[in-house]
Every structure is written in C-alpha cells, then in structure tokens.
XYZ file of C-alpha atoms in Angstrom:
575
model
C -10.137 -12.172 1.653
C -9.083 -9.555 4.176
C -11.310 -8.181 6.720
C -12.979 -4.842 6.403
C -11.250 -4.293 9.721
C -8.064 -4.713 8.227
C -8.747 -2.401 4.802
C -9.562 0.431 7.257
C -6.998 0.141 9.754
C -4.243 0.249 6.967
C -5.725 2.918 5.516
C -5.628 4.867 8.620
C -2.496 4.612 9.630
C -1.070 5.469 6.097
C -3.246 8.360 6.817
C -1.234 9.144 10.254
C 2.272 8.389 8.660
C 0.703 11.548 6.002
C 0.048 13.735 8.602
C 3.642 13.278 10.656
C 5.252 13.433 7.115
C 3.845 17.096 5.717
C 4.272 18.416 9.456
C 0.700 18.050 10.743
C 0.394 18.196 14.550
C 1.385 15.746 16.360
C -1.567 14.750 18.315
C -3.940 14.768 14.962
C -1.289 11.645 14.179
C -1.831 9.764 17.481
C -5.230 10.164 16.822
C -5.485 8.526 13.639
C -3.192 5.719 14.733
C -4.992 4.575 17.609
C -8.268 4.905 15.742
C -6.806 2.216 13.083
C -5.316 -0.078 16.244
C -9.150 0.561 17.186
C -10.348 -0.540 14.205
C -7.960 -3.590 13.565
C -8.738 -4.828 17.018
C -12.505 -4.618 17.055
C -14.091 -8.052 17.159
C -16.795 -6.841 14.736
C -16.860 -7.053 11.042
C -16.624 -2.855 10.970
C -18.470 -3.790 6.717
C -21.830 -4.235 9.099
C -22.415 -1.478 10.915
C -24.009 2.194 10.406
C -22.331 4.894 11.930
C -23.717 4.913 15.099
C -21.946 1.002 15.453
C -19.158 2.610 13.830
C -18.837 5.336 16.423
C -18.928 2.946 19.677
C -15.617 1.665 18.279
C -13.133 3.367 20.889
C -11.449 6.239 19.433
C -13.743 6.579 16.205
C -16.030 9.760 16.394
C -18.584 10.754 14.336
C -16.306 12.546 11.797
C -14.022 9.253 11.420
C -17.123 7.084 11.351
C -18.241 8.989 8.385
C -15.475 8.714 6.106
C -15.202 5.036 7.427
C -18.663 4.665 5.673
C -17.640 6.393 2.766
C -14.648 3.971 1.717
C -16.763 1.308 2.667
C -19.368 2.797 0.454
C -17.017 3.525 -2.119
C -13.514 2.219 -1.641
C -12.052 5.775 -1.251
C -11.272 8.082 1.610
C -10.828 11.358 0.384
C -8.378 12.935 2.782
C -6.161 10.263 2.295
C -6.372 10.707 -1.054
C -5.720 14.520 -0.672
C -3.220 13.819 1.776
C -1.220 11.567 -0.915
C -1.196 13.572 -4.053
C 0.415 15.933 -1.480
C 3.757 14.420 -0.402
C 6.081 12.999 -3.235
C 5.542 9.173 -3.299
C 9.038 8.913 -2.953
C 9.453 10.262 0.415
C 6.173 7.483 1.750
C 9.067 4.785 0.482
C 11.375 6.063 2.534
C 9.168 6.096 5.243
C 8.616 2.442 5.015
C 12.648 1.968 6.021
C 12.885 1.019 9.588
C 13.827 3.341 12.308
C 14.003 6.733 9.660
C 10.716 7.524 10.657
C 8.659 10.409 8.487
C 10.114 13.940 9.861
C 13.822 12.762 8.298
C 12.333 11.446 5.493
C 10.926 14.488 4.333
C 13.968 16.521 4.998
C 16.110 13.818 3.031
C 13.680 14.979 0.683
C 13.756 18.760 1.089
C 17.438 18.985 1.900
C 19.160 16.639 -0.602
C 16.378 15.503 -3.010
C 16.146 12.323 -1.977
C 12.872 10.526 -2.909
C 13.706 6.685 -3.254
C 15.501 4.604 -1.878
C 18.132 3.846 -4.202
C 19.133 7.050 -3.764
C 19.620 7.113 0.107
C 22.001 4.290 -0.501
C 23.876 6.622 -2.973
C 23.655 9.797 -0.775
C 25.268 7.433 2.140
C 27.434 5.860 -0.012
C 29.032 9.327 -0.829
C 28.712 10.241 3.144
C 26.000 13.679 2.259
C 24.003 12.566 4.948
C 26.323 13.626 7.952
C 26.134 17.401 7.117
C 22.124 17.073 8.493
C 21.678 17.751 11.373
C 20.248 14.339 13.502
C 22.397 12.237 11.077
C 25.549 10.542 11.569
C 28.042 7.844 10.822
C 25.836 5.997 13.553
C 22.570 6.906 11.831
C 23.728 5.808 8.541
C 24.625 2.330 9.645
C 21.322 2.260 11.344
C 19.421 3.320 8.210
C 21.082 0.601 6.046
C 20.024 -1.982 8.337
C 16.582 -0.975 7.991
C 16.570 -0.815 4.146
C 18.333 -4.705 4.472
C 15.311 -5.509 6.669
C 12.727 -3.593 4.533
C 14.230 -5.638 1.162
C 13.833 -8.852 2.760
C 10.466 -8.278 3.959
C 9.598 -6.978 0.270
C 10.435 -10.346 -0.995
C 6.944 -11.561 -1.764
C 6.267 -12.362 2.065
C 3.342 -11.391 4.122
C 3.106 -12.621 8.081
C 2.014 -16.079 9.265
C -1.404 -14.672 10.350
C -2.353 -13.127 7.226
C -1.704 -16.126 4.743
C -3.223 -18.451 7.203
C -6.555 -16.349 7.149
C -6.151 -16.645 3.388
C -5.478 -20.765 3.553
C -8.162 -21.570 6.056
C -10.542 -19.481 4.355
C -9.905 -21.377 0.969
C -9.142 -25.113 2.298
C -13.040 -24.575 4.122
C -14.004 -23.587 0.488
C -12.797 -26.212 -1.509
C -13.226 -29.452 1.499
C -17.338 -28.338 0.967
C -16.620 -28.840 -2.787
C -18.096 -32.977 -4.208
C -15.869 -35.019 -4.173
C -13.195 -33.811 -1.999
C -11.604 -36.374 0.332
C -9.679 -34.409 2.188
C -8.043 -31.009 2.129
C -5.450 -28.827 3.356
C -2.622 -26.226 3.301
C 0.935 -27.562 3.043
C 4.568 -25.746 2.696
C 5.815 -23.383 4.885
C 2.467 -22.199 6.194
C 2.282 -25.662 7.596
C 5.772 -25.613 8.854
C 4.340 -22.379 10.917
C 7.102 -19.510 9.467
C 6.673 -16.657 10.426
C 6.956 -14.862 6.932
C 4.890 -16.637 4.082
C 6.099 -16.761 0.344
C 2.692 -18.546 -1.083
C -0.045 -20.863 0.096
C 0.539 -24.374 -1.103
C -2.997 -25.936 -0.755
C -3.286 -29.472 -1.531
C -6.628 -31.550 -2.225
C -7.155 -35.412 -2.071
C -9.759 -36.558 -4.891
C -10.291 -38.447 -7.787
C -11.291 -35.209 -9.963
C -9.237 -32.760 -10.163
C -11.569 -30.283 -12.565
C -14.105 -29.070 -9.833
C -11.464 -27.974 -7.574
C -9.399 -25.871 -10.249
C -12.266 -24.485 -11.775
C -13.283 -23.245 -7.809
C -10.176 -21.696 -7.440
C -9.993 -20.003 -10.885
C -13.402 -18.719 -10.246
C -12.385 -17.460 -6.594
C -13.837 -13.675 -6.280
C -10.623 -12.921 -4.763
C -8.555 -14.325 -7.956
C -7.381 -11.532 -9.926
C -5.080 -13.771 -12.125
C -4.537 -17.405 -13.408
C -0.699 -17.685 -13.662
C -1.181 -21.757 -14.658
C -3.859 -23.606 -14.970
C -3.650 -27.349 -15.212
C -4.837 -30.997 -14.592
C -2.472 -31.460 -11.481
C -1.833 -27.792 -10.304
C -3.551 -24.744 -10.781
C -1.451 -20.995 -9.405
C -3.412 -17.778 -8.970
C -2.865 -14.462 -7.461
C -5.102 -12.774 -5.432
C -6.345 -8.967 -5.060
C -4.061 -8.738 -2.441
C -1.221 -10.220 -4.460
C -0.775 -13.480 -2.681
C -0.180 -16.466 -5.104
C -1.922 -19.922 -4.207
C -0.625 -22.755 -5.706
C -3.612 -25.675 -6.071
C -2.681 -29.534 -6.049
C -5.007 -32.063 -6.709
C -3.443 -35.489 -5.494
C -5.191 -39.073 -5.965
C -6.600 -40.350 -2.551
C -4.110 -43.092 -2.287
C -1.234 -40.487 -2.430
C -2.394 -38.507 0.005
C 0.463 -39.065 2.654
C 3.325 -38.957 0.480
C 1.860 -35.863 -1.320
C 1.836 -33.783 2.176
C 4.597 -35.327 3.474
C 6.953 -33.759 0.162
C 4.653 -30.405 -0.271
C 5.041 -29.311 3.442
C 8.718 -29.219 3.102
C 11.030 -28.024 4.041
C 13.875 -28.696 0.813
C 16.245 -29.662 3.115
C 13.778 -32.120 5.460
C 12.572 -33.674 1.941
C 16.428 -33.995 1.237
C 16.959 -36.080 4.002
C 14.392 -37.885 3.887
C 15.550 -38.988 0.678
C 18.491 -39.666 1.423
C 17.715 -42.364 4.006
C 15.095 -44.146 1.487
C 17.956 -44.747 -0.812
C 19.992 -46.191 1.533
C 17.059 -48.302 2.546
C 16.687 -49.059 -1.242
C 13.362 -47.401 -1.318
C 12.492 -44.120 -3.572
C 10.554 -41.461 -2.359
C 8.430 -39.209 -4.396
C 5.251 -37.298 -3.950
C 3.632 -39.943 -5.220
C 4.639 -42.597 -2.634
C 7.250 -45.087 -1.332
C 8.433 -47.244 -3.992
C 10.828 -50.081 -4.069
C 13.464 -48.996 -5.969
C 14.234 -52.023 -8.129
C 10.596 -52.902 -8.739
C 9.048 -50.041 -8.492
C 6.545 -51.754 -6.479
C 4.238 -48.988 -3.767
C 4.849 -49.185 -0.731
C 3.227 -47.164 1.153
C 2.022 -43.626 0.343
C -1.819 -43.092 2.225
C -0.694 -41.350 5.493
C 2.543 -39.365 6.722
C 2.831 -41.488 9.549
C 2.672 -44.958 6.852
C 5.358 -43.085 4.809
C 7.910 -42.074 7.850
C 7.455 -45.397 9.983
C 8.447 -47.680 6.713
C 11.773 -45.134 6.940
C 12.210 -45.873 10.331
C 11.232 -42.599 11.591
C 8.089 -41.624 14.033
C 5.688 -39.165 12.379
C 8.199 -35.626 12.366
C 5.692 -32.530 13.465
C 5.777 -30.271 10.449
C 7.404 -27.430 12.658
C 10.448 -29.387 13.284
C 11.068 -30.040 9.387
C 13.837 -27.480 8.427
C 16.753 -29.726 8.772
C 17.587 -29.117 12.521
C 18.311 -32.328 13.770
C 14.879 -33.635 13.746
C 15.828 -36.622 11.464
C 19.092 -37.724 13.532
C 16.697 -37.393 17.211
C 13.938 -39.448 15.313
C 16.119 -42.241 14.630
C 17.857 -42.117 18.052
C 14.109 -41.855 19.409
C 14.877 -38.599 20.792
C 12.098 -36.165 19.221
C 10.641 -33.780 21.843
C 6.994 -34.243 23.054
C 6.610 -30.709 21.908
C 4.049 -27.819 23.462
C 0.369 -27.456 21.993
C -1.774 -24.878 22.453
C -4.200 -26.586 24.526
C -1.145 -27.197 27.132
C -1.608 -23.391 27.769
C -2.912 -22.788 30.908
C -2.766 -18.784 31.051
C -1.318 -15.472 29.365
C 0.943 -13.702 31.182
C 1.510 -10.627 29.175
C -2.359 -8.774 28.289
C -3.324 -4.766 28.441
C -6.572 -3.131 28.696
C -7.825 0.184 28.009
C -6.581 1.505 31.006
C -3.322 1.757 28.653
C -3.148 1.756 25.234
C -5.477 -1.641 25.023
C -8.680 -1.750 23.135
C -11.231 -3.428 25.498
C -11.984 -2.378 29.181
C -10.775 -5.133 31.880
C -14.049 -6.616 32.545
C -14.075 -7.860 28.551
C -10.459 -8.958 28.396
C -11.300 -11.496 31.866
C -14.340 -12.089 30.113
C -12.752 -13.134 26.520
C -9.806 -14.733 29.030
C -12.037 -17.057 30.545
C -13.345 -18.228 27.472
C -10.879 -19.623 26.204
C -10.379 -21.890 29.469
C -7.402 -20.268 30.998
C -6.809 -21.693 34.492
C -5.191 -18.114 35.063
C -5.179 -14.721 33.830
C -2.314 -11.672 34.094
C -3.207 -8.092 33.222
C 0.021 -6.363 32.440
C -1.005 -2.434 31.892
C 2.117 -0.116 30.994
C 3.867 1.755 33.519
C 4.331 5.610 34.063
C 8.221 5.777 31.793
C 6.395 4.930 28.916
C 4.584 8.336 29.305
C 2.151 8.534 26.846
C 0.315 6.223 28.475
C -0.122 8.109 31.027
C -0.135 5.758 33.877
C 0.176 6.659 37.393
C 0.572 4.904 40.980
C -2.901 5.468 41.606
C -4.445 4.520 38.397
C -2.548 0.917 38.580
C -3.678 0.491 42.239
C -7.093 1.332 41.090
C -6.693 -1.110 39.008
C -5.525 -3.630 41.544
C -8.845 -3.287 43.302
C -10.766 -4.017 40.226
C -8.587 -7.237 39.430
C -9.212 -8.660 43.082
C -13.127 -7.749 42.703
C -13.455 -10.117 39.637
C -11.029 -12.596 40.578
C -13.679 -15.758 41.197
C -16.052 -14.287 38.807
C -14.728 -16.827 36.458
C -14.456 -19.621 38.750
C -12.131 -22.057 37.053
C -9.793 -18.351 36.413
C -7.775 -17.015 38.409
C -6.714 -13.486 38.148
C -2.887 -12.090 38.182
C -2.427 -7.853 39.037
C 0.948 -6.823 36.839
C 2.176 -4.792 35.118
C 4.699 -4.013 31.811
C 7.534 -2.126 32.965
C 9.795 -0.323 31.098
C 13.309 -0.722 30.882
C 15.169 2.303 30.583
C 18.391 3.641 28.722
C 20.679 2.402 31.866
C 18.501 -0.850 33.151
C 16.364 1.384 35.550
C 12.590 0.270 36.214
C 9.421 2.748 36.434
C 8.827 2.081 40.148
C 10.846 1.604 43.067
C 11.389 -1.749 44.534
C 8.779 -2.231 47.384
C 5.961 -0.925 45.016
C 7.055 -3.962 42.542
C 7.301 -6.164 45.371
C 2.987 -6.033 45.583
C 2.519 -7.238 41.933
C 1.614 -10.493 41.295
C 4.053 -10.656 38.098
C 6.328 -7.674 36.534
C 7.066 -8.243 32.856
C 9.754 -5.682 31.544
C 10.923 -4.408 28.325
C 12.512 -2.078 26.318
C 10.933 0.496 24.462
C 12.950 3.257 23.386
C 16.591 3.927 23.007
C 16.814 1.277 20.508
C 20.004 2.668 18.802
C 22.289 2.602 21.901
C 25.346 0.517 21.706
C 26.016 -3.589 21.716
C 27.537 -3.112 25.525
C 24.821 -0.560 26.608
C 21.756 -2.414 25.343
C 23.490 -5.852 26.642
C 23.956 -4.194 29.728
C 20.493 -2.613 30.129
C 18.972 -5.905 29.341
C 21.032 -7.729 32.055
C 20.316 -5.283 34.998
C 16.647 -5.901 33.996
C 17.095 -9.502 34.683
C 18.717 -9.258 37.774
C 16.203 -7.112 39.940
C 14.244 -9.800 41.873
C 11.092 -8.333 40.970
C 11.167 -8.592 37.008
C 9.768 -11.970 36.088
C 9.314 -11.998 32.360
C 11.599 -10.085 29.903
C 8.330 -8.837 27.110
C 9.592 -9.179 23.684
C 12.871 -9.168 24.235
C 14.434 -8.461 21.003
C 12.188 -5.355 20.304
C 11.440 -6.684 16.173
C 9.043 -5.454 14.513
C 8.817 -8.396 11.058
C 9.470 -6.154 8.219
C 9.186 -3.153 10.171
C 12.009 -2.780 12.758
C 15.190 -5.106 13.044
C 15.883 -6.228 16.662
C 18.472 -4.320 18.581
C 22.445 -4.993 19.015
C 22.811 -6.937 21.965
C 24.579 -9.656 23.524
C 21.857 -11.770 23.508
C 24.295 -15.006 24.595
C 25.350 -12.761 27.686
C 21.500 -11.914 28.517
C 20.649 -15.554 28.130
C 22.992 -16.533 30.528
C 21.552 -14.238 32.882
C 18.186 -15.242 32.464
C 19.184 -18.794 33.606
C 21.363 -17.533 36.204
C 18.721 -15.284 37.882
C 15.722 -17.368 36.930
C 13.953 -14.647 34.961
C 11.669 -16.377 32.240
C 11.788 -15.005 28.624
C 8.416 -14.448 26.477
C 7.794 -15.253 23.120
C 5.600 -12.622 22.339
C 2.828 -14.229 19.683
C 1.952 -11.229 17.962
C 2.368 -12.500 14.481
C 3.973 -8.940 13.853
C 6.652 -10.061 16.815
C 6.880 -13.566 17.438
C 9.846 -12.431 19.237
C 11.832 -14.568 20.512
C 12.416 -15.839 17.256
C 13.031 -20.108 16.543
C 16.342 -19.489 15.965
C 17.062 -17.461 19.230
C 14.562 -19.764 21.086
C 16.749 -23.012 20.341
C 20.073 -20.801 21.583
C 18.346 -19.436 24.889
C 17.166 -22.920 25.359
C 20.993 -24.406 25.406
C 21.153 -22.056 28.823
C 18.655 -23.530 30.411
C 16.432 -20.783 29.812
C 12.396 -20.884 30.714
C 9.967 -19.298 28.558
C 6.243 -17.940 28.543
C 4.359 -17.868 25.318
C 2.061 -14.490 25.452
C -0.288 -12.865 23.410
C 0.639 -9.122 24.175
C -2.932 -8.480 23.741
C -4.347 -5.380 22.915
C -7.797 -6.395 22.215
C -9.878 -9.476 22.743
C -9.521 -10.485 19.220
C -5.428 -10.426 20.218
C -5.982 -13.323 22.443
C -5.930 -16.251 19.778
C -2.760 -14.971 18.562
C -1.236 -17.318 21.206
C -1.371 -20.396 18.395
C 1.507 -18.387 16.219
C 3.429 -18.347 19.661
C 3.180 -22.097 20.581
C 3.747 -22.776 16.685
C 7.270 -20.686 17.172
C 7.703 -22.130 20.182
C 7.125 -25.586 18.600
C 9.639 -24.528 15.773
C 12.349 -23.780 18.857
C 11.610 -27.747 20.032
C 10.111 -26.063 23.194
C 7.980 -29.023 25.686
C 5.688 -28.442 28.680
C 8.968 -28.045 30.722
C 10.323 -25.445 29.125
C 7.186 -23.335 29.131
C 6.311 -21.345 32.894
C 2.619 -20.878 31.587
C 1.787 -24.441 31.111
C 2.604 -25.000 34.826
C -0.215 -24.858 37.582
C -0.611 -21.736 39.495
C 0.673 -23.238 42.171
C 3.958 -24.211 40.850
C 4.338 -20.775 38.849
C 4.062 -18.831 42.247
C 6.477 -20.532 43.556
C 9.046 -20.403 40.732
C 7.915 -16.016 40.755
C 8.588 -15.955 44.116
C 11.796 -17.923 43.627
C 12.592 -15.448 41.698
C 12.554 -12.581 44.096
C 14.367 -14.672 46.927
C-alpha cells in the first residue's frame, strides 16, 4: 500500500546514510538525499513514468533515473545492494540512534568493535567511550537519549500519515464491498496520534463473511494472524497489523464509540453509566437491571442518554473532556476548513521541491485567503541564500500577488536562530518582510540554560513572528532539545510571538501535550505545513488534528484570522 514514491525515496536515502558511513564524499551524500526528498515529494506516481519523466524530477539525472527503473523493474538497486554487503549491518543500527550520526558510528565500530546496540549501552556503561576523541560524558548522555527515543519508536509504531494512507485506502475498499452499511477506521488513528500501533477498521453490516474474506485476500496481506466471524487481524508487507470488525447495523454507535478509545475515555465513560444504572458495552446502552437496549445506533444517541454532548474523538484520552462535557464546557475546537492560510512554506529557491509559481499555484487551490513563502536564510549555509536572491524573490512574490485573486501573497522568510539567539540579518532588513518565522537548527546539544536562553532572545526581537518547530523533534528520529520550554512560553505570551505547530507528520511539533501547557500562558499558535513540495501542503490536517488534540479553537489559532486582523497582531508585534 505504499507509494512507489515512498519505496524509492527510502531506498535512497539508506543509500546516502551508506555513502557518509564507508567515508564516501560528502557531496555524493547530499546528492542522494535530496534526490530521495525529490522523489518523496513529487506529486506523480514515480511507478508511471519512463526515464525521461523520471529525469524531470528535480535532482534525478539520467544515471539515477536508470537505476530508479531498474528497482522498479525489479525490486533491486544494485549499488545499494553493493553498498550494504559492504558495511557491517551492525554499524547501519547504530546509525538509526538519534544524534550519533554515521562517521561515529563507524568508528564505534572500528575503534571498539561495537556493532549493535546493546553493546553501546555496555561500552557506556563501562565509560570506553570517553577515550574517543568527539565523545564525552556529555555525548554519552546524549547518545542514550537517542537509543530511549529509537526503542520507543521501534515499538510497533509507524507515523499518523502512513497508517492513515493504509486505513483510507482499505475503509474505500471494503465501503464498495455489498452489503456494507457503513465503514470506517476507529482507535487511535481516529483519536489522530501521532504514532500508530495498528489500524482498527470497523464495518457496519449484516454479513460479516464478504468483508473478512476481502481483507484476507488483500494483495497487501502477507499474514492472517486470526480469522473469525466478528474480527479478522492481518499483517501487511509492510508489517502493519489491521484488525477487522464486523458490527450489526444497529450497533453501530456503541461499536465506534468503545473501538476509538481511548482505555481511559471508555473507562469513564463507564463509570458514569453505572452510576446512571445503565451498562455500556460495544454492543450498546443497556439498562442494567433489565438488560433492556437503550440506545446503541449513533455516538451522539449513546453520549446524550449519558448526559454528555457528542466528545470529538481527539479529545478522548482522559484530559478533562468528560468533566467540561458535563459542565457544558467542551471547546468549539479548530477544523481544517477554519484555515485560512500557511504561514510557514519553501520553494526551490531553498531546499523546496517545486519552483514558487507551483507552490502559489497548489496554495490557491486549496482556497487559502493568504499565502507566506518562508525560504531559508543565509546561517543555514547550505542553502546558500543571499540578500539578493531573497529580494529577488520579493519581486517575484509581489508580481503574482492578485494572480490568484481570492490569495493574497506574504514575502518571509525562515530564519535561523543561532548558538547565542542571534538572527541571519540585521534588524532593518527584517523590518521589510511581511512575516519572519525563526528556528533552531543546529547546536542542538547545548545546555538547558543556553538553549532556553537562545530560544527566548528569539522571541523577543520585534521582528520574529513565529517560532518554526520549536522543539526541533524529529518522531523516532531526533528527541527535542533541553529547554525551558515553561520559561520560553512565558515569553511568547509576554512578547506576543505566535508558536507553530509544524504539521509535518514527521514533526507535529508542538506536540498535544506541550500545546495544552503553552496554551495555560496565553500563548497563540499557527498550524503550518513546512512545505517542501506541493504534495506537503495537505499535511496541514495532521496539524489541526494535533492542534485539536491540544483543545486549540479559532482563537487560539493566528492563521484562522483575516488578513486584516493578522497584520495587525504582526505588526503589534514589532511595536
């Protein structure tokens, strides 16, 4: 079920990781890494085209367009596979640790004979490490936290994005199958995580055999773990296990209502039909006594007869939700369609995908009432940016602006915030963008008062209206750095400087759990896509859904707002 895209962008950047590992040059790397961002981002299914469609993919020449077509032809890519029998498959698990990156990998390797990572927690353990040279007492701390992160991210998971391309993919499947009344995905998918153990799919019918036997005989199903009359679990090629239910029409509401979750929602919501002398199942509302039904057809039948409104499914993990629905007190929470415009975008000028003239165009389709282009600044130097590129790029921006008539078109820029909490460009060339998001992008290991520090000078330069991504995370990849994040929040609402959620299902940073703390401050948000590619653009619903899961409304969100009112809370900002 995943794209072709997808299959060849992984491939090439395990191919890049190779390279940096056995000492290749540098640049051969970078190469191979932005041809799989390339790849990943192209809006075209990459399974379709020849090789001339394969080469007018940016960054894929003829050479990489060739073996392209040969693992698409074959499923293998020799080079890779050269390139794999040639570094111990140890040291490519150590790579995967966040922050160790491949150079010290290999000379755990060479140096100490380290080639799992079992044995790096040994080797620290018994302090070997701090004879190398680049390691340290500092270092060591900072490589156990990655192997915590990498563990948890091992457990089974895969992001939001990838197991909802799986779920929509199968509940379109089985809703075209007779006799389906109606169909969907449930669990913790539904409740918008951002990790995803399995896909709970549920099914309302009166048959339950035509829908198990569909899933069984999936193409993607590689194994039946259960089959049954009620539930049917399978694993996919790409591991993920779906767990089928097949519920009886009249159930329908009860049997989402319990399957979404979360344990300790469903707990709750127990709890208060017992005191109500009711009994709550999957299979309905029953009067406890009797056992007579009650009610069971809808979600919003079963929670009104508890004396709740209908609970959105990202507010069901036990937050409060239950205690605010009785008091009447449930946010009218953000939806996607109360987006009016992305604040946070890149183009190829940078390291985007897509020139500028596609991103407004791909912008504008989506019916954004406004439209920032964000393209990194000079610190972040291999991007290569310059003062005259960006103003360039200014003059481009103004030239469209009105193409799009119901669009209007924002000049920024992504600034860098360096080691002490400088900027990229003085003050009065800030002062002419329309909106300056900043963020942190290196120096990820300095200390709790340093990064707190660095993040807090950020806020408090006039010009700096966003903080982009403001916890640096990478899910599963790299943990978030050491700050104060209580101190910067209070500085956000002290200096008025909005904080994104980044929606990059690989992000989603802030985090729910962050979101409802910033929010305590008085904090405003904006939910951006960080896109990198047209096809980035939609990754705004796994942003609202987080932002949904933080209990965020329309006033808590700057992008929702009219342009008018945004300009004037920007240019609060720099008063």
């Amino acid at each position: 079920m995943a794209r072709a895209n997808d299959e060849v962008e992984a491939l090439l950047r395990e191919y890049a990781d190779l390279i940096a590992i056995r000492g290749g040059e540098a640049f051969k790397a970078r190469a191979y890494e932005k041809a799989a961002r390339a790849v990943g981002g192209y809006p075209q299914d990459v399974s379709v085209l020849d090789a001339k469609g394969l080469r007018e993919i940016p960054n894929v020449g003829r050479s990489l367009a060739d073996k392209i077509l040969e693992y698409l032809r074959t499923g293998r890519m020799p080079v890779v596979d050269e390139a794999r029998a040639s570094v111990p498959p140890g040291v490519r698990e150590l790579v995967a640790i966040p922050g160790l990156g491949p150079r010290k990998a290999m000379l755990l390797y060479e140096e100490l004979g380290i080639s799992s990572v079992d044995q790096l927690v040994e080797a620290i353990r018994q302090e070997r490490l701090r004879d190398l040279k680049g390691f340290g007492e500092r270092t060591e701390d900072n490589i156990l936290h990655g192997i915590a992160v990498l563990r948890k991210a091992g457990e089974g998971r895969i992001l939001v994005s990838a197991a909802m391309d799986v779920a929509e993919q199968l509940v379109a499947e089985l809703s075209a199958v007779r006799g389906c009344v109606r169909c969907t995905y449930a669990g913790s998918l539904r409740r918008m995580r951002e990790t995803i153990g399995d896909i709970d799919i549920l099914v309302a019918a009166r048959r339950s055999a035509p829908f198990m036997e569909a899933l069984t005989a999936h193409p993607q199903t590689i194994e039946v773990i259960a089959h049954g009359e009620k539930k049917t679990s399978v694993r996919t090629a790409t591991g993920l296990q779906v767990d089928l239910r097949v519920l009886p029409p009249a159930s329908w509401g009860a049997g989402l209502q319990y399957f979404t979750g979360s344990k300790a929602h469903n707990i709750r919501t127990r709890e208060l039909a017992v005191r109500q002398g009711l009994k709550l199942s999957e299979y309905g509302l029953f009067d406890a006594e009797s056992g007579e039904s009650i009610t069971s057809e809808t979600e919003e039948a079963v929670y009104a007869r508890l004396g709740l409104p209908w609970i959105p499914p990202t507010l069901r993990e036990d937050r409060g939700e239950i205690a605010a629905g009785l008091r009447g007190e449930l946010p009218d929470l953000l939806a996607e369609n109360d987006i009016r415009g992305d604040l946070h975008t890149h183009t190829d000028l940078t390291d985007g995908l897509a020139p500028l003239e596609d991103m407004v165009a791909a912008a504008a389709a989506r019916g954004y009432a406004y439209y920032a282009v964000t393209d990194h600044a000079p610190n972040l130097s291999m991007q290569r940016m310059t003062s005259e590129k960006i103003l360039a790029q200014r003059e481009r921006v103004r030239a469209l602006d009105g193409a799009h008539k119901r669009m209007r078109l924002l000049h920024g820029t992504e600034l860098n915030i360096g080691p002490d909490g400088t900027l990229d460009w003085p003050d009065d060339f800030l002062a002419e963008f329309d909106l300056c998001v900043a963020s942190v992008h290196s120096h990820f290991n300095q200390s709790r008062q340093e990064l707190t520090r660095r993040l807090v000078r950020a806020c408090e330069n006039p010009h700096v209206a966003v903080i982009g991504h403001p916890t640096t995370r990478r899910i599963g990849k790299r943990p978030g750095i050491d700050a104060d994040f209580d101190a910067v929040f209070e500085a956000c609402a002290r200096t008025g400087t909005v904080l994104e959620i980044n929606a990059h299902p690989e992000r989603l940073d802030l985090c729910d759990e962050d979101i409802l703390r910033a929010k305590r401050y008085g904090v405003k948000f904006a939910v951006n896509s960080d896109a990198h590619a047209t096809t980035h653009l939609p990754y705004m619903r796994y942003g609202v859904a987080t932002a949904q899961r933080g209990w965020l409304t329309t006033d808590d969100v700057v992008n929702t707002w009219p342009l008018t009112k945004l300009r004037k809370f920007l240019e609060a900002k720099g008063t």
